[in-house]
Each structure stands twice: as structure tokens, then as C-alpha cells.
XYZ file of C-alpha atoms in Angstrom:
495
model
C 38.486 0.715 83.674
C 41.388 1.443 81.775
C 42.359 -2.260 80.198
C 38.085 -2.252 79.572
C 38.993 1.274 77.610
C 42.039 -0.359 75.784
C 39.797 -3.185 74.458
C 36.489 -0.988 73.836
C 38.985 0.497 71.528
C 40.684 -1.857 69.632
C 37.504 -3.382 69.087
C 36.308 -0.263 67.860
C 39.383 -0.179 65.806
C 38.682 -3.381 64.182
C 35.311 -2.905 63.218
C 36.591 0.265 61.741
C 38.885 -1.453 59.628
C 36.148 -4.104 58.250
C 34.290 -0.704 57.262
C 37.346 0.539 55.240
C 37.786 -3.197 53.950
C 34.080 -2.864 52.707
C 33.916 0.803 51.598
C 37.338 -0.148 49.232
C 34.817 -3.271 47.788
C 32.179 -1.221 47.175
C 34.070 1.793 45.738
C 35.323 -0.604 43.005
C 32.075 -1.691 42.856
C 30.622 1.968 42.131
C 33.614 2.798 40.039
C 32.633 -0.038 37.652
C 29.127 0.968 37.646
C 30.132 4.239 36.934
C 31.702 3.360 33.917
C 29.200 1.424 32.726
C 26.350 3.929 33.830
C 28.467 6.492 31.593
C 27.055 4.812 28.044
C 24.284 5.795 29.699
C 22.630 9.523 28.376
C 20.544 10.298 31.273
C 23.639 9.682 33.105
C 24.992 12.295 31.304
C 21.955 14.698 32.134
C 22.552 14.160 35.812
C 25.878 14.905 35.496
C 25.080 18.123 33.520
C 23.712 19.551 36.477
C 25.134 22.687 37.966
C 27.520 22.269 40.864
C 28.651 24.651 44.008
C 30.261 27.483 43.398
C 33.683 26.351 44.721
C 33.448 22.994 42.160
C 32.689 25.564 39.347
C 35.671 24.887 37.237
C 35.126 21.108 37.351
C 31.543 21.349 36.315
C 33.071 22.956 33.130
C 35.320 20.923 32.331
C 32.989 17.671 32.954
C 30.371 19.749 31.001
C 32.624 20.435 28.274
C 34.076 17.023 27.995
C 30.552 15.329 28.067
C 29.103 17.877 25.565
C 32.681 16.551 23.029
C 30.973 13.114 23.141
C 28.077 11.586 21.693
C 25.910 9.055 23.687
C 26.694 5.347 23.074
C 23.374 3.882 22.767
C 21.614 5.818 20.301
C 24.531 4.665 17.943
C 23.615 0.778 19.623
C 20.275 1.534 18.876
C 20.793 1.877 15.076
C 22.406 -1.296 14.382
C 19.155 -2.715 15.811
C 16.832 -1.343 13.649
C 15.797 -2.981 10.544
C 14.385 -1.553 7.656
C 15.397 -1.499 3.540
C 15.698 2.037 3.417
C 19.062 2.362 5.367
C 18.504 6.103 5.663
C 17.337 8.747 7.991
C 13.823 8.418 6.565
C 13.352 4.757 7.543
C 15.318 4.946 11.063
C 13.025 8.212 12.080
C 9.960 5.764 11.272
C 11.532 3.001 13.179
C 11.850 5.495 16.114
C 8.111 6.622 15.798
C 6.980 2.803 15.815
C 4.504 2.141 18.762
C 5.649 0.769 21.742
C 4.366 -2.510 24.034
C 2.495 0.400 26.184
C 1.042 2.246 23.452
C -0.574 -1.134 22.039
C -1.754 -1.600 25.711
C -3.471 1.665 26.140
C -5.432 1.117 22.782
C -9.197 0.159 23.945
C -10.673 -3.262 23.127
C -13.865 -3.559 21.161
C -16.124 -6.582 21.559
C -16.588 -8.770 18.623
C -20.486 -9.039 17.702
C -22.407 -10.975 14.792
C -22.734 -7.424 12.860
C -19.183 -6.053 12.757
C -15.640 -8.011 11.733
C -13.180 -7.340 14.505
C -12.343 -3.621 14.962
C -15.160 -2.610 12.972
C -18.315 -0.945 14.215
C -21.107 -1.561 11.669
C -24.729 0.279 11.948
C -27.605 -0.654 9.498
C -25.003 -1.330 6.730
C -23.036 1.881 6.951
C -19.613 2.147 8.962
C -18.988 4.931 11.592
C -15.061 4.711 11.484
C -13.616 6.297 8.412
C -9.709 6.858 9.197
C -7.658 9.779 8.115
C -4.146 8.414 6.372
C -1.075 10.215 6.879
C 0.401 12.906 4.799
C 4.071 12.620 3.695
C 6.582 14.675 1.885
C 7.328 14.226 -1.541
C 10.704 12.596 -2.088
C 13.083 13.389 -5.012
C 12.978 12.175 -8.533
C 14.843 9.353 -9.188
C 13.902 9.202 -12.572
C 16.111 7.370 -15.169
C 16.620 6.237 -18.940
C 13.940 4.597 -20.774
C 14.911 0.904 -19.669
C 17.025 0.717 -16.961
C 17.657 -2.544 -14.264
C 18.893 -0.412 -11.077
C 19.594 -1.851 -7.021
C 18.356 1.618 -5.582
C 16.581 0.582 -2.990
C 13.612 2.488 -1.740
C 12.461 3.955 0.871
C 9.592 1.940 3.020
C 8.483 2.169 6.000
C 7.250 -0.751 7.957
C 7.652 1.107 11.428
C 4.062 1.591 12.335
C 3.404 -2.257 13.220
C 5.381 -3.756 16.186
C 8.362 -6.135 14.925
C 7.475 -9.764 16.022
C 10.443 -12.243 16.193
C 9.808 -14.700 12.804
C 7.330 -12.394 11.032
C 8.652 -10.767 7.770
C 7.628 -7.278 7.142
C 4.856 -6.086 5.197
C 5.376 -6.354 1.578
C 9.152 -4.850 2.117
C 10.710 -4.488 -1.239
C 14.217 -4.752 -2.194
C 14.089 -1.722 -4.860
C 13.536 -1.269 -8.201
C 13.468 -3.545 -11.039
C 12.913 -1.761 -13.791
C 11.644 1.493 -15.331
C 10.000 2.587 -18.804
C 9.325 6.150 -19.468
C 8.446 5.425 -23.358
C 5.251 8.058 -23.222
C 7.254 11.425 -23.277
C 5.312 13.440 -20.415
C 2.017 12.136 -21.252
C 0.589 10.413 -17.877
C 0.032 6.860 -17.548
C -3.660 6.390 -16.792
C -3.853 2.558 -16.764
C -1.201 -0.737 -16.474
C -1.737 -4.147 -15.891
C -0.117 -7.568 -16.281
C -0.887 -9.902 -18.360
C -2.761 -12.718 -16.928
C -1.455 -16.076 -14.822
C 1.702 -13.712 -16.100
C 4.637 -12.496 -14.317
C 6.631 -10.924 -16.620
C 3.963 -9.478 -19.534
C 3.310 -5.741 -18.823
C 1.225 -3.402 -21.157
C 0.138 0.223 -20.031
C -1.585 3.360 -21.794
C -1.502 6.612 -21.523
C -3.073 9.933 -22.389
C -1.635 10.425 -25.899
C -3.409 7.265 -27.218
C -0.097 4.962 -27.286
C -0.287 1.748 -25.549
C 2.848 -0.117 -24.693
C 3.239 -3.719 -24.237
C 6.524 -4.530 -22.347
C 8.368 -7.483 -20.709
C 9.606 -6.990 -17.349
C 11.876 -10.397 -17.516
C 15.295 -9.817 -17.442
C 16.806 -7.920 -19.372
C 13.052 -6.025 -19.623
C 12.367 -4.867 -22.967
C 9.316 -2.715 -24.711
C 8.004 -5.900 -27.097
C 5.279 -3.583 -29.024
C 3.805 -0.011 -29.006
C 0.418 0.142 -30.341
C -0.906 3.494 -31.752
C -3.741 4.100 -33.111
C -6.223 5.839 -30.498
C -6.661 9.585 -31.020
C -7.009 10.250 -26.928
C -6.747 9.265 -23.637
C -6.591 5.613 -23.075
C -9.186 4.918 -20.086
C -8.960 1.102 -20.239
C -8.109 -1.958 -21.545
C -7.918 -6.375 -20.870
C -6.055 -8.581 -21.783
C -7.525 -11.874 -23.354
C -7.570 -15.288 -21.506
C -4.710 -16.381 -23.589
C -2.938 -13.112 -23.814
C -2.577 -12.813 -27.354
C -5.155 -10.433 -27.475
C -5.666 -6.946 -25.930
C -9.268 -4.794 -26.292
C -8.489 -0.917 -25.305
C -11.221 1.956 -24.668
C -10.926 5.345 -25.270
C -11.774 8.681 -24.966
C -11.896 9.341 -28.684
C -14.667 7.447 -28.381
C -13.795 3.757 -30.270
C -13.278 0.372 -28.928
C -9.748 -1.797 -30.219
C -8.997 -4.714 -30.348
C -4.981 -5.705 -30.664
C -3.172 -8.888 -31.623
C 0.377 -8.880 -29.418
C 2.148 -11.266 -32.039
C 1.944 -8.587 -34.940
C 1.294 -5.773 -33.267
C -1.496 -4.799 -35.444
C -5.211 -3.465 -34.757
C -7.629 -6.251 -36.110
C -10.657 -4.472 -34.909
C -12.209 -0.778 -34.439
C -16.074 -0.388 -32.955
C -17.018 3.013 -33.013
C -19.263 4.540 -30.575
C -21.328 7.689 -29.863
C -19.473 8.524 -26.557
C -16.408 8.034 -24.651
C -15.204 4.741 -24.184
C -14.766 4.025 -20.115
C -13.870 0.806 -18.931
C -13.408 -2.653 -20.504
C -13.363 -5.948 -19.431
C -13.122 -9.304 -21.048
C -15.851 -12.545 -19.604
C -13.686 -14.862 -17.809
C -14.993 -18.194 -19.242
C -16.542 -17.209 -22.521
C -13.932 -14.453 -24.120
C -16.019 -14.052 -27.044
C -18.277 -11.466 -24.964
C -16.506 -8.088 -24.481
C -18.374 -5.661 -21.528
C -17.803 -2.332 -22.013
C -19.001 0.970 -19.631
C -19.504 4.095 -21.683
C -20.038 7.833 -21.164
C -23.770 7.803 -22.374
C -24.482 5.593 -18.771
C -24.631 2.395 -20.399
C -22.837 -1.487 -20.219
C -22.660 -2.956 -24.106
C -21.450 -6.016 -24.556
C -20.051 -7.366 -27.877
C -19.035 -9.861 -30.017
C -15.892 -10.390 -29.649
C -15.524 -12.236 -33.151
C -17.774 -10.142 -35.235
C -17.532 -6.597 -33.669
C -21.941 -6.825 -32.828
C -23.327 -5.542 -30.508
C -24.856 -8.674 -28.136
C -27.031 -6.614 -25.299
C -26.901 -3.148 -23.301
C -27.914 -2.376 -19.961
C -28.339 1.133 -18.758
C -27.516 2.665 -15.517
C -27.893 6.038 -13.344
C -24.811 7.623 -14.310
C -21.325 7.099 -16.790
C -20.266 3.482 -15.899
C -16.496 4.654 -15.209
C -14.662 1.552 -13.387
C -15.716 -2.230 -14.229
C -14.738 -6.239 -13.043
C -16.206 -9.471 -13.387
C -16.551 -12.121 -10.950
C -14.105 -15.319 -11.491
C -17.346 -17.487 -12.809
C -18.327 -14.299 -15.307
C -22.119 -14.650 -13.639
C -21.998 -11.086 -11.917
C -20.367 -8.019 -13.252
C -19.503 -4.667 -10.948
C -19.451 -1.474 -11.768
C -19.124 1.782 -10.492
C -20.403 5.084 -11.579
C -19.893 8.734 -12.039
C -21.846 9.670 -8.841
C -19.900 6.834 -6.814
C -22.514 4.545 -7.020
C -21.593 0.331 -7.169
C -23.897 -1.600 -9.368
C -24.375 -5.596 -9.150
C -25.826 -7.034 -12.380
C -26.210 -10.712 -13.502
C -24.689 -11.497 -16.636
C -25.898 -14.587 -18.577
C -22.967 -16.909 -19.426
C -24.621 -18.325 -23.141
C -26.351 -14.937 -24.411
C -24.850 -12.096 -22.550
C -27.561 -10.656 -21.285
C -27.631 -8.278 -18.755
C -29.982 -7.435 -15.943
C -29.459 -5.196 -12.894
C -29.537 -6.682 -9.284
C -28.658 -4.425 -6.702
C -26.983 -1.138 -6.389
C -25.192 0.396 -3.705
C -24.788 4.058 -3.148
C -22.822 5.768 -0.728
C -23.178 8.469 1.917
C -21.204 10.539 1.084
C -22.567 14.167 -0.273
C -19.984 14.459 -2.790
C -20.822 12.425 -5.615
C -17.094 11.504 -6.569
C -16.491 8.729 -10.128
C -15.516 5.322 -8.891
C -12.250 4.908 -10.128
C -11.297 1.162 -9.119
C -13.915 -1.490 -9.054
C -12.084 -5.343 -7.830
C -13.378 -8.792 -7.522
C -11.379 -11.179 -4.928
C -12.850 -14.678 -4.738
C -11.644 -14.959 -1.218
C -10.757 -12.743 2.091
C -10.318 -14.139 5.540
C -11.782 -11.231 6.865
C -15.387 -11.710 5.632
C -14.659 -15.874 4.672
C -16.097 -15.366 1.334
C -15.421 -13.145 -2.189
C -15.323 -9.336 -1.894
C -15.224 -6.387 -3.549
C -12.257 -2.978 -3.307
C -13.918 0.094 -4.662
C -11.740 3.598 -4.704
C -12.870 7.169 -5.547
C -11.610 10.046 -6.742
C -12.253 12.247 -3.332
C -10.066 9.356 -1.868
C -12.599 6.794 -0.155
C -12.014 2.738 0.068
C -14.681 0.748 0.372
C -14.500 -3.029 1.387
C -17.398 -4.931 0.760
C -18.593 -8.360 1.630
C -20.271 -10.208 -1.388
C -23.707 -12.329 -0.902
C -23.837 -15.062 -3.897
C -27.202 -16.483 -2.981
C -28.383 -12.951 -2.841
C -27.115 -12.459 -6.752
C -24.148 -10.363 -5.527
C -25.554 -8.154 -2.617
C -23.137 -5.923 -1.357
C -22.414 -5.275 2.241
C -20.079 -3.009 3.782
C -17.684 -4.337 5.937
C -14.955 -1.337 6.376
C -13.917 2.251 4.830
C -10.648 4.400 4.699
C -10.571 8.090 3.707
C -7.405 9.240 2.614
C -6.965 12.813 1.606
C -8.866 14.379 -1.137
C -7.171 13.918 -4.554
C -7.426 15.939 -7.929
C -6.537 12.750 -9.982
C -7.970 9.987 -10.931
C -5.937 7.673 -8.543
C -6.561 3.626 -8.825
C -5.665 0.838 -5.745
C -5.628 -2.596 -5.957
C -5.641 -5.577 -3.919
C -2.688 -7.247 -1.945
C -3.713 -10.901 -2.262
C -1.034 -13.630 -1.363
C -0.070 -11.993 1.637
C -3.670 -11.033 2.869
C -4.311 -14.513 3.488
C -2.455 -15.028 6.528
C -1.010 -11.262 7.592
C -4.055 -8.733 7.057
C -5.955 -7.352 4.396
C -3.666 -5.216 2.379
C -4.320 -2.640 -0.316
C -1.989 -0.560 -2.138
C -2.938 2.395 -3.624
C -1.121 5.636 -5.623
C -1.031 8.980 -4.266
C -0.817 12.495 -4.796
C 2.362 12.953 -2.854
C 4.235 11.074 -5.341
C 3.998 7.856 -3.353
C 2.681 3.511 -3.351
C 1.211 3.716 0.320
C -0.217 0.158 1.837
C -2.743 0.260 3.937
C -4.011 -2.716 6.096
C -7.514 -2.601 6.557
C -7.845 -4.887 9.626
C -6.157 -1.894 12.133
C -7.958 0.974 12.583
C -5.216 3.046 13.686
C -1.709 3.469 11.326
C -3.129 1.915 8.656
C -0.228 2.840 6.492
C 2.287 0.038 6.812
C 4.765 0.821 4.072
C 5.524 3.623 1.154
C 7.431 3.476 -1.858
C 9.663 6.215 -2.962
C 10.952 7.384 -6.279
C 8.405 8.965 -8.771
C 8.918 12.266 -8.797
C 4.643 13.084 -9.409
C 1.412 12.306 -8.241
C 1.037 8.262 -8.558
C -2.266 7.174 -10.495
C -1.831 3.714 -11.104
C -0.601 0.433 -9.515
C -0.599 -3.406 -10.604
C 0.705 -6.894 -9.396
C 1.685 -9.564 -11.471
C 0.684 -13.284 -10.906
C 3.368 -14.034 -8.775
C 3.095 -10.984 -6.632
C 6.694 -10.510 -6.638
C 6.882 -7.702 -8.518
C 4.567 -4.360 -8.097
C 4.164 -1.638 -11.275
C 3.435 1.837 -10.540
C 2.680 4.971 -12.813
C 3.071 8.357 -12.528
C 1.062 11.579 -13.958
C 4.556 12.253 -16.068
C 4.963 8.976 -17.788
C 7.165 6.973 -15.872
C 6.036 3.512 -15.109
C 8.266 1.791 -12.057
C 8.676 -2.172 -11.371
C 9.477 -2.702 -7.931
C 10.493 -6.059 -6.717
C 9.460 -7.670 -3.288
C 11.625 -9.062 -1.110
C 11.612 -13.012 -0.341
C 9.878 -14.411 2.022
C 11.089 -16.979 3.974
């Protein structure tokens, strides 16, 4: 019994020793994954926990020396994000992006012949009207008159989900230029010169308009003055030696860009509102007036050619690219479709759509696009002062019979603020609109999501944005503000 004791034992004694051999290997084990657990913060929360009362001082001392440092990761985690503001603004955004499990929890809608996608459609009128975001105003980064800078502003591409090999959404790589010729008087219109990238002209409320280059170095080429108010529109020709301007004071001119001379004046017995130039015959000039009437004139001779009368002021105009169709938008937020007569110039009425909404709000941006993926045919961008897109779908067998195919309501606005389209990029990432804003920023907006619609912001006028134009080339984007300071921004290359 005694030897069978002495070997129970040392067997017992070597099994015991594997144990130690094994507890050593896995305490070097833990040790390691300690250390590496310690990069860790909720690591750090579980060893903040409160101790017994006889391991008091060590709980303070691990307390205090945790507390000393910062957790590892969240540093990691901003070398990962990516974004061209590079400040707090732009990594908070990235932070806020939705996740793989928010996109998962978002409920599916089936696709039917009546409605494009996301987008619920009964009897021509749209149940889903989203509510953009509100943002703070940044600072002014105002300048001198001309000045080339490399700020680069703040965007925000963080509420869509980064996809390996897809570039952001219109990111920008800052400012190109800036012009501030008007001296505190607001910059109500601006466009770019057409099939041109670098010819810029934009008017303002003290009657100048200012024709610039944006090429490098950018230059103010001519300043035109000669209308007594606000400038509330203007075209430039085909050829873009010409420019035809309307105004409040009530008189239609007509500019030549090489002398920088008026060669025209047609007076009128109300408010000038919107101009537009026909696409294939520029000898007819269309233009909407306060006394709720289209007149279109001779272009050579100054005569009038037909008129067309309407419900309300005609306050926001565009042709279609075969000048057949023209639409306009009213004072009571109204769209009109009228068939224009490429020979004569006469007008007749077609169709007109008219809104739900109770408050009759102007239509401040009426836009033709030939082409959207979204509907596979032209449509038409309206915007209104209380802050309401419209996207419509454009019959041409119907003579330009308008069908809503989405909405957006932003928040309520004071100004007269104007969008546009996004069109390169539309084709084959969304359908993008960029618009001004009250809160001194360029917001996009993609149309095809119906929630976080907002996809970027730009940030550096230092008042309420009213206007916003591409050039031909879509690489650059002009803004204008309610104190006179027009900004270039240029967009980031695409690979």
C-alpha cells in the first residue's frame, strides 16, 4: 500500500508539473493579449471598474494612469478617414456616416410601373417630400477682388457608405477663384458662357453686369452698366459674343462682349423677368415679364414677333435643346409647357402644371436636361422660393406633358434661392442637384435616396447663397452670395 502511495504520488506530481508547464504557456499567452487588448478602450472601461477595498490604492493608480492616456484607436481611426476638409467638421461627418446595419434596417419598397425606385407616386402627385438638414453657418473667408487661393473647403461626403473604387460625390479640391467686383450689392444671377469653361458673366442688384474669365490667371474682361435696377436675368448668345439682360427697371439689353457696349435697349411697361435666347434660331429672344406675359422679339430689329399670356408673372424660363417647347414657371408656382414655332415664333400654351402646395411661392429655377437615367428620357428641375424641388419626367409625343417623378422640401427661405442640375456625374452615380442656401452654404442633394439626401456642402461665403452655375466641363462650380461675392470652386479629378 505504501510503494502504490509513493507512485499515486509522483504521478500526481507529474501531472502537476505539466499543469505549471501549461499555466506558464498560457500566462504568456494572456500577457500578450493583454497588451494588445490594452489599445483597446473598452478594455480600459473594464479596467475602470472599482476594486475591493484592500486593492484600493491600485485601482487609483491604474485609474489614474489610464485616465493620463488617450485610447489608441480613435487616433487609428483618423488616418482612415477620408475626406477634403481635413478638419473636425469633415471627421465628425465621417463618424455620423451610416453603417452596414443601418443600410440593412432601411425597408425595401417594391418597384411598380407607376413609381421610379424609392418613389411612391399616387395619381401624379408624390407622398414623400423629405426634410434636408440644417447646418451652421461657417466663417467668412472672404478675400480681395481676384484672388487664386488652395483653401480647401469643407464637404461632407459622409452620409453615403464609402465603396472601394467609387470617387466621392462631386468632392472639390477648394477654391479657384473669387470676384467681389459689386460692392455689397447681391448677386442675383451667374452663368457660363456656353460649350464654355472658362467665360463667366453675373449681375447683380445695382444694375452692373460683369463678364469675367475664370482661366488662369482669372480676370474681370468687361463690366457692363447701364441698367437702372436689379438685374433678374440674362443669356448668352449661341456664339457668345452676345449677351441679352432683363431688368427690373423695366428694359430689355442687348450687349456685344468684344466692345463692351449696349447695341440695343427695348423698353417695356413692366419689369423685365427672365430671358432666354432659341437654341437653333438666335434671332428670336423669349422674354417673361411682370404684366404675366412671354414676348418674343426680334433679335435683329428690336420687334416685337408674338406674346403669349399666362395666369400669373412668368418669373423663371428654359427652352428645350430643339427650341420646340419652352418652360416656364410662375408667380403662384405654377409650370407652364408651351409650343414654340421654330420659323415664326409663335407661341401657344400646352399644358400647365400646378402644384399642391397652399402657398403659392414664385418659381425661381426652371431647367431643361435632354437626358436622366432615372426617367430614360429629358426632364425638367423646378425650385421655389418656400424651398420645394420638383423633378419632372417630360412626354414629347404629348407636346411636353409634365409628370412628377420626385420632390424635396428643404427649409423655407426668404430669398430668392436658384439650383441647378449636376449632369456628367448623374449619368452613372445618381441624380444630383446643387442648390444655394440660406445658411451660407452649396448643399447637393441626390434625388434617387430618400433618406440623407445631402451628400456634400461647400463652405466659405459668409451669407445666404442665391445662385449657383457649372461650366461646360463641369469642373468648375460658381456660387453667389446675397453680399456680392461670387466663388469658383474646382472639382476634384476623377479617375
Amino acid at each position: 500500500m505504501a510503494e502504490g502511495e509513493i507512485t499515486n504520488n509522483s504521478s500526481k506530481e507529474g501531472v502537476n508539473e505539466n499543469k505549471n508547464n501549461k499555466s506558464c504557456i498560457n500566462g504568456t499567452d494572456k500577457t500578450s493579449e493583454k497588451k494588445a487588448s490594452m489599445k483597446d478602450p473598452e478594455t480600459f472601461c473594464c479596467l475602470l471598474q472599482p476594486g475591493n477595498a484592500d486593492s484600493s490604492p491600485d485601482y487609483i493608480g491604474i485609474r489614474r494612469f489610464l485616465l493620463a492616456r488617450k485610447a489608441e484607436s480613435s487616433s487609428y481611426r483618423r488616418l482612415d478617414w477620408r475626406c477634403n476638409g481635413k478638419g473636425y467638421v469633415a471627421y465628425r461627418n465621417y463618424m455620423r456616416r451610416p453603417r452596414k446595419w443601418e443600410k440593412l434596417q432601411t425597408p425595401s419598397r417594391p418597384s411598380t410601373p407607376g413609381n421610379s425606385g424609392p418613389w411612391n407616386s399616387r395619381s401624379g402627385s408624390f407622398s414623400h417630400l423629405f426634410d434636408a438638414e440644417s447646418w451652421n453657418s461657417s466663417k467668412d473667408q472672404r478675400s480681395g477682388s481676384v484672388a487664386s487661393t488652395n483653401r480647401s473647403s469643407s464637404l461632407s461626403d459622409s452620409d453615403r457608405p464609402r465603396q472601394r473604387g467609387v470617387e466621392p460625390a462631386y468632392s472639390f479640391v477648394g477654391m479657384h477663384c473669387i470676384f467681389d467686383q459689386c460692392k455689397a450689392a447681391a448677386v442675383t444671377v451667374l452663368k457660363f458662357g456656353h460649350m464654355s469653361s472658362d467665360l463667366l458673366a453675373y449681375g447683380a442688384s445695382d444694375g452692373t453686369l460683369v463678364v469675367c474669365s475664370v482661366s488662369d490667371p482669372p480676370s474681370v474682361l468687361k463690366q457692363l452698366n447701364g441698367h437702372s435696377k436689379d438685374v433678374t436675368d440674362f443669356d448668352f448668345s449661341s456664339n457668345n459674343q452676345y449677351i441679352a439682360s432683363s431688368s427690373k427697371d423695366k428694359t430689355v439689353r442687348v450687349w456685344e462682349l468684344s466692345k463692351g457696349l449696349c447695341i440695343r435697349i427695348i423698353y417695356g411697361v413692366s419689369p423685365q423677368l427672365c430671358i432666354r435666347f432659341h437654341p437653333v434660331n438666335n434671332n428670336f429672344l423669349s422674354v417673361g415679364n411682370a404684366k404675366k406675359e412671354i414676348t418674343v422679339f426680334n433679335f435683329s430689329t428690336g420687334r416685337i414677333i408674338t406674346k403669349s399670356n399666362f395666369d400669373s408673372e412668368v418669373t423663371s424660363m428654359d427652352h428645350d435643346h430643339t427650341g420646340l417647347l419652352i418652360f416656364c414657371g410662375d408667380a403662384q408656382g405654377c409650370i407652364y409647357t408651351a409650343s414654340m414655332e421654330s420659323r415664326t415664333g409663335a407661341l401657344s400654351r400646352s399644358h400647365r402644371y400646378k402644384s399642391g402646395n397652399k402657398l403659392k411661392c414664385p418659381v425661381a429655377t426652371v431647367q431643361y436636361r435632354s437626358f436622366s437615367l432615372m426617367t430614360k428620357g429629358p426632364v425638367l428641375l423646378s425650385c421655389t422660393q418656400d424651398g420645394s424641388l420638383s423633378f419632372f419626367s417630360i412626354n414629347l409625343e404629348s407636346q411636353g406633358y409634365l409628370t412628377l417623378r420626385c420632390s424635396l422640401k428643404l427649409t423655407s427661405r426668404i430669398h430668392t434661392i436658384r439650383a441647378s442640375f449636376c449632369p456628367l456625374l448623374s449619368l452613372d452615380k445618381g441624380e444630383y442637384i446643387v442648390a444655394g442656401s440660406e445658411d451660407t452654404h452649396v448643399n447637393f442633394y441626390d434625388l434617387t435616396r430618400p433618406k440623407h439626401t445631402c451628400v456634400n456642402k461647400l463652405q466659405g461665403h459668409g451669407f445666404p447663397v442665391i445662385g449657383v452655375a457649372w461650366n461646360h466641363g463641369e469642373n468648375l462650380l460658381a456660387s453667389s452670395d446675397l453680399y456680392g461675392v461670387v466663388i469658383v470652386w474646382k472639382r476634384a479629378k476623377t479617375k
